[in-house]
mmCIF file with all atom_site columns, C-alpha atoms in Angstrom:
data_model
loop_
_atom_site.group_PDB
_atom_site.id
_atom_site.type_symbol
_atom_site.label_atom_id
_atom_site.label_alt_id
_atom_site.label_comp_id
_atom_site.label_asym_id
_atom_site.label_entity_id
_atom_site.label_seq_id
_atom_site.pdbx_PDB_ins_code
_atom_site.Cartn_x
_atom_site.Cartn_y
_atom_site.Cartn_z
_atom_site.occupancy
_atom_site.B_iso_or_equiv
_atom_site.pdbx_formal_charge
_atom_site.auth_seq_id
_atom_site.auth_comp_id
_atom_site.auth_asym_id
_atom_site.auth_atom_id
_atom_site.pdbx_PDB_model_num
ATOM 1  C CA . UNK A 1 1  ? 102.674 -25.989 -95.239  1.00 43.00 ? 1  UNK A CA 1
ATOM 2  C CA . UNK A 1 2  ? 103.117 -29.618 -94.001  1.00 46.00 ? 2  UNK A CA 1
ATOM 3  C CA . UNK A 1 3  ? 100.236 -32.170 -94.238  1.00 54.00 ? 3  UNK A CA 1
ATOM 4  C CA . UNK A 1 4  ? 99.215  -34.393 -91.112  1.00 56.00 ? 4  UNK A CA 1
ATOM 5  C CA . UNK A 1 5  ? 100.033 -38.101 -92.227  1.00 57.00 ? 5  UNK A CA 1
ATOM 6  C CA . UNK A 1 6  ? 96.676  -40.191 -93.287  1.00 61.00 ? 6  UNK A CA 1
ATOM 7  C CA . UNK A 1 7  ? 95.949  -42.644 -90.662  1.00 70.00 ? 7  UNK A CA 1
ATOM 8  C CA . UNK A 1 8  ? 94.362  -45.724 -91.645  1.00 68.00 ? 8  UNK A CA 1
ATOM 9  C CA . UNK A 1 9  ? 91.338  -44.970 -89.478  1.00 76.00 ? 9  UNK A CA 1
ATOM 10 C CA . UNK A 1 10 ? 90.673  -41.441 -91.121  1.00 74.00 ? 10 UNK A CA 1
ATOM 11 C CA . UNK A 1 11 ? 90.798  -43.751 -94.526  1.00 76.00 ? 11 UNK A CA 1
ATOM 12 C CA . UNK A 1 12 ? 88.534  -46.047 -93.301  1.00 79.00 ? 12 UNK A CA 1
ATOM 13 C CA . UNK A 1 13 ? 86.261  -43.682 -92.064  1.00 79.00 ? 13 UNK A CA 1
ATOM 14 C CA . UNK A 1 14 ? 85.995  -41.700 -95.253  1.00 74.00 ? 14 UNK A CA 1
ATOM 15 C CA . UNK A 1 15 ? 85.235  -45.045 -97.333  1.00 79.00 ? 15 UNK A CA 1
ATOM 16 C CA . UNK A 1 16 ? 82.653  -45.717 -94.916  1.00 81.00 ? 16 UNK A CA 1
ATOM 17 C CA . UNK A 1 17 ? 80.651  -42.574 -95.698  1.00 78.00 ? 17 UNK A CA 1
ATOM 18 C CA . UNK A 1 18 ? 80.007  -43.597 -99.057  1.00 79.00 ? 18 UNK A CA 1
ATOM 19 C CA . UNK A 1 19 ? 77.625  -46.305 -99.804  1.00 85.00 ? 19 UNK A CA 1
ATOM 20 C CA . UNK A 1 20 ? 78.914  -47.455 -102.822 1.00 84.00 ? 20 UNK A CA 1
ATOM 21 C CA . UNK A 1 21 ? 82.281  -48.091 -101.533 1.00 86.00 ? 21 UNK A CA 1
ATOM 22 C CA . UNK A 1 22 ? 80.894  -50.567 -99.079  1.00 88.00 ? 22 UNK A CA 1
ATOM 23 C CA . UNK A 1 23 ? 78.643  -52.260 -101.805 1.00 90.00 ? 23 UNK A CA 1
ATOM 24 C CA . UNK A 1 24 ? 81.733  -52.613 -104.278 1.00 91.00 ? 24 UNK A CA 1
ATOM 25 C CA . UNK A 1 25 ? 84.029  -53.716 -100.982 1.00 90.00 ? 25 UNK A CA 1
ATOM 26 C CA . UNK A 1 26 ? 86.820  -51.206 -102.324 1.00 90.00 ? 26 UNK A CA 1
ATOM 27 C CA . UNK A 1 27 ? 89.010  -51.099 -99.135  1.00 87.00 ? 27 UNK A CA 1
ATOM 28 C CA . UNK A 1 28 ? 92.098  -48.798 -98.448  1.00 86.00 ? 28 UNK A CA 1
ATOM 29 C CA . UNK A 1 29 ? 96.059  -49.858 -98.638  1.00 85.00 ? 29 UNK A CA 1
ATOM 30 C CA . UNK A 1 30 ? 98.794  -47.501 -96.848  1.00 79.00 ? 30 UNK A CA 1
ATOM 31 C CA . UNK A 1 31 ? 102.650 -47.772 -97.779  1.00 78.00 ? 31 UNK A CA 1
ATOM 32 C CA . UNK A 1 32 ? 103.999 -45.004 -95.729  1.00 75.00 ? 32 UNK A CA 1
ATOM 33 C CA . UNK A 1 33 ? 102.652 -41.708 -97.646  1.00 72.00 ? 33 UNK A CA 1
ATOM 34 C CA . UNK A 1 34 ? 101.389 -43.085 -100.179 1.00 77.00 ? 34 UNK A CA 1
ATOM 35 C CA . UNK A 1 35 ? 97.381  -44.573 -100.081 1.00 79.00 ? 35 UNK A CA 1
ATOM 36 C CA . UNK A 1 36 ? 96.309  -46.982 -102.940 1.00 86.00 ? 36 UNK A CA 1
ATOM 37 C CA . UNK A 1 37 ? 92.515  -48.299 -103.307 1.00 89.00 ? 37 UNK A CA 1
ATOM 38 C CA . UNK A 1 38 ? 91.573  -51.633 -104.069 1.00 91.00 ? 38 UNK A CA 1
ATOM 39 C CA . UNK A 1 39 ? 88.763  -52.956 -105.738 1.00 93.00 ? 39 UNK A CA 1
ATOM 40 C CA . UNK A 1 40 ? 88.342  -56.940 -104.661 1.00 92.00 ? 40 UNK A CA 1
ATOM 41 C CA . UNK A 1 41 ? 87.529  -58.843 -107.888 1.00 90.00 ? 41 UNK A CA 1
ATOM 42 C CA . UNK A 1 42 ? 83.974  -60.319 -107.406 1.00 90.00 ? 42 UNK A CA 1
ATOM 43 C CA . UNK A 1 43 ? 81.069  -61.445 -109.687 1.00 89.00 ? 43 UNK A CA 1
ATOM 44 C CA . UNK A 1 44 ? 78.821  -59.222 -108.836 1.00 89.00 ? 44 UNK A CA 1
ATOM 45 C CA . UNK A 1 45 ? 80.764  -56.915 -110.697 1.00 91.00 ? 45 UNK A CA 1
ATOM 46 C CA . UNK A 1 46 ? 81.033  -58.314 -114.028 1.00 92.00 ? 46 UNK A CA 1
ATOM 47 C CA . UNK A 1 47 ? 79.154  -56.178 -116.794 1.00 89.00 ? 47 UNK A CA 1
ATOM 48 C CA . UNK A 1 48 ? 79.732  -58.741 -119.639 1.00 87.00 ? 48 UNK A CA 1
ATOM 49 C CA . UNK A 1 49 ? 80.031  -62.351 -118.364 1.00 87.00 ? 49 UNK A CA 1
ATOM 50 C CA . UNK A 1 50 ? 80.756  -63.219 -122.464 1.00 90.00 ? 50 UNK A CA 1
ATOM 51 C CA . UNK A 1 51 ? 84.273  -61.781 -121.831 1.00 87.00 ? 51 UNK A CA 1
ATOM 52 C CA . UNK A 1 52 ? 84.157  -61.103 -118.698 1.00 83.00 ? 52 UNK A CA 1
ATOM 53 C CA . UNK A 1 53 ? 84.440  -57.542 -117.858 1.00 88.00 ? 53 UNK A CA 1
ATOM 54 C CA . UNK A 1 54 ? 84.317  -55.282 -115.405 1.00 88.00 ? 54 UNK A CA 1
ATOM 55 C CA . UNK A 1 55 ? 80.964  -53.360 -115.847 1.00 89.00 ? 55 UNK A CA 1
ATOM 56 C CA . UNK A 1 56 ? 81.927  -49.922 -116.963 1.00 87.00 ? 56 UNK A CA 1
ATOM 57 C CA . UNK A 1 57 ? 79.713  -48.526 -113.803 1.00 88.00 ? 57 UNK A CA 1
ATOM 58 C CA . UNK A 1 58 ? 81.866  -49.915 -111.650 1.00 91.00 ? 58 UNK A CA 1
ATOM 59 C CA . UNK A 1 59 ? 85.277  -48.894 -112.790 1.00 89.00 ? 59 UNK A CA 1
ATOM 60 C CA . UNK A 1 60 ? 83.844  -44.936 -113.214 1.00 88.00 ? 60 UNK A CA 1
ATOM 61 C CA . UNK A 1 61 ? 81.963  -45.387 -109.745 1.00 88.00 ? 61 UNK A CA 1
ATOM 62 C CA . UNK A 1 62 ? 85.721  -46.539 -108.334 1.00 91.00 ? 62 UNK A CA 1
ATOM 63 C CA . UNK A 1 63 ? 87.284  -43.554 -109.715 1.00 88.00 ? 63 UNK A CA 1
ATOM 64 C CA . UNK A 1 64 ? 84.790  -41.378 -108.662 1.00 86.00 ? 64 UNK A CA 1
ATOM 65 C CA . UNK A 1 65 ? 84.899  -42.738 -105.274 1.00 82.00 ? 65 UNK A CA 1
ATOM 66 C CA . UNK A 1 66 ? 88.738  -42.333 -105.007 1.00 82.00 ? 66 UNK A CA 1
ATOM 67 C CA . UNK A 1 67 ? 88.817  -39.595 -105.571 1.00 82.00 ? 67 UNK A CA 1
ATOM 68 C CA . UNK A 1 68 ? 85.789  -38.063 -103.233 1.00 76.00 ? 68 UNK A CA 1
ATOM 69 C CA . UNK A 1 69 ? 87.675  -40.381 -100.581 1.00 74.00 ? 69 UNK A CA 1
ATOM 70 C CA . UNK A 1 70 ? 91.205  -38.542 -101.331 1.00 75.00 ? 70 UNK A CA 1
ATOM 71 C CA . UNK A 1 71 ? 89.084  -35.235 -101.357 1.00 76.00 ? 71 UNK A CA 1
ATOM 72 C CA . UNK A 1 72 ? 87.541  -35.739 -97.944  1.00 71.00 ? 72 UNK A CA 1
ATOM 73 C CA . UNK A 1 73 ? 90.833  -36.745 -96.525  1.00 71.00 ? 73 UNK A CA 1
ATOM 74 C CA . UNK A 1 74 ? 92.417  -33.991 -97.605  1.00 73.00 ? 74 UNK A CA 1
ATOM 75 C CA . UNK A 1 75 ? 89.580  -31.551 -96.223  1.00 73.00 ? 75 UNK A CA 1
ATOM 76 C CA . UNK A 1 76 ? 89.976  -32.864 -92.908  1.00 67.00 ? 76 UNK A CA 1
ATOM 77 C CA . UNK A 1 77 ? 87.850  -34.082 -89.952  1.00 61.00 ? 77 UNK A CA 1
ATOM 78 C CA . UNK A 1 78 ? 83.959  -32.399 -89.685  1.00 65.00 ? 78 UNK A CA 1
ATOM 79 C CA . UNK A 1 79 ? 83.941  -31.077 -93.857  1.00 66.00 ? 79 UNK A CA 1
ATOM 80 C CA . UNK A 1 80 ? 81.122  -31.859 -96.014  1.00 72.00 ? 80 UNK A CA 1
ATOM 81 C CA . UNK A 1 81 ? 81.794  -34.722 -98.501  1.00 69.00 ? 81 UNK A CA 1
ATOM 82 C CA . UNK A 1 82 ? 81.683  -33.076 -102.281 1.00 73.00 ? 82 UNK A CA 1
ATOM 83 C CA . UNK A 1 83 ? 78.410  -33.944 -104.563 1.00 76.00 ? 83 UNK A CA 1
ATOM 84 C CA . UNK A 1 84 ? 79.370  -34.985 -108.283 1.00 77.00 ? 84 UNK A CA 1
ATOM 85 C CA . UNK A 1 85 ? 77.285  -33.461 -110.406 1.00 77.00 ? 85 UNK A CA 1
ATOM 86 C CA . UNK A 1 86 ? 78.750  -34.936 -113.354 1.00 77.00 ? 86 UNK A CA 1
ATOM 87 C CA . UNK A 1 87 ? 81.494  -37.745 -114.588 1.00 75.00 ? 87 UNK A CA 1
ATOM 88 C CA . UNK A 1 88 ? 82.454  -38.513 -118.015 1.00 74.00 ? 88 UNK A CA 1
ATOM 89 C CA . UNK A 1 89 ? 85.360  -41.174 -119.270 1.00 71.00 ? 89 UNK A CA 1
ATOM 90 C CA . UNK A 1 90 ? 86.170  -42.122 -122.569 1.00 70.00 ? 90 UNK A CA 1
#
């Protein structure tokens, strides 16, 4: 079974259903098959300005994200986004 390629519209579109990804201003990057988020560096996002560091929030909310974004694409047009019930990194 062959996939459909991602367009960059059904990337944006998916990003655009979820809140947080337009708070954090993670946008989409496509290289021929292969689709890379980025997370834009800004202050808002620092957890510790001592070091500074990322908040730890933010890096498991961009994972999370990701991957709910590569879910939906892969789903296809019209299904349900998936609920996390749960996320854990160490």
């Amino acid at each position: 079974m062959s996939e459909a390629p991602v367009s960059p519209d059904a990337v944006a579109q998916a990003l655009h259903q979820i809140p947080y990804a337009r708070f954090l201003g993670v946008r989409p990057e496509l290289r021929g098959d292969e689709l890379t988020f980025v997370l834009p560096y800004t202050e808002a996002l620092i957890g510790n300005p001592m070091l500074p560091a990322l908040h730890g929030g933010v890096v498991g909310a961009f994972m999370e994200l990701t991957a709910v974004a590569q879910l939906a694409l892969t789903a296809g047009a019209g299904a349900h986004l998936p609920k996390t019930i749960d996320i854990s990194i160490d």
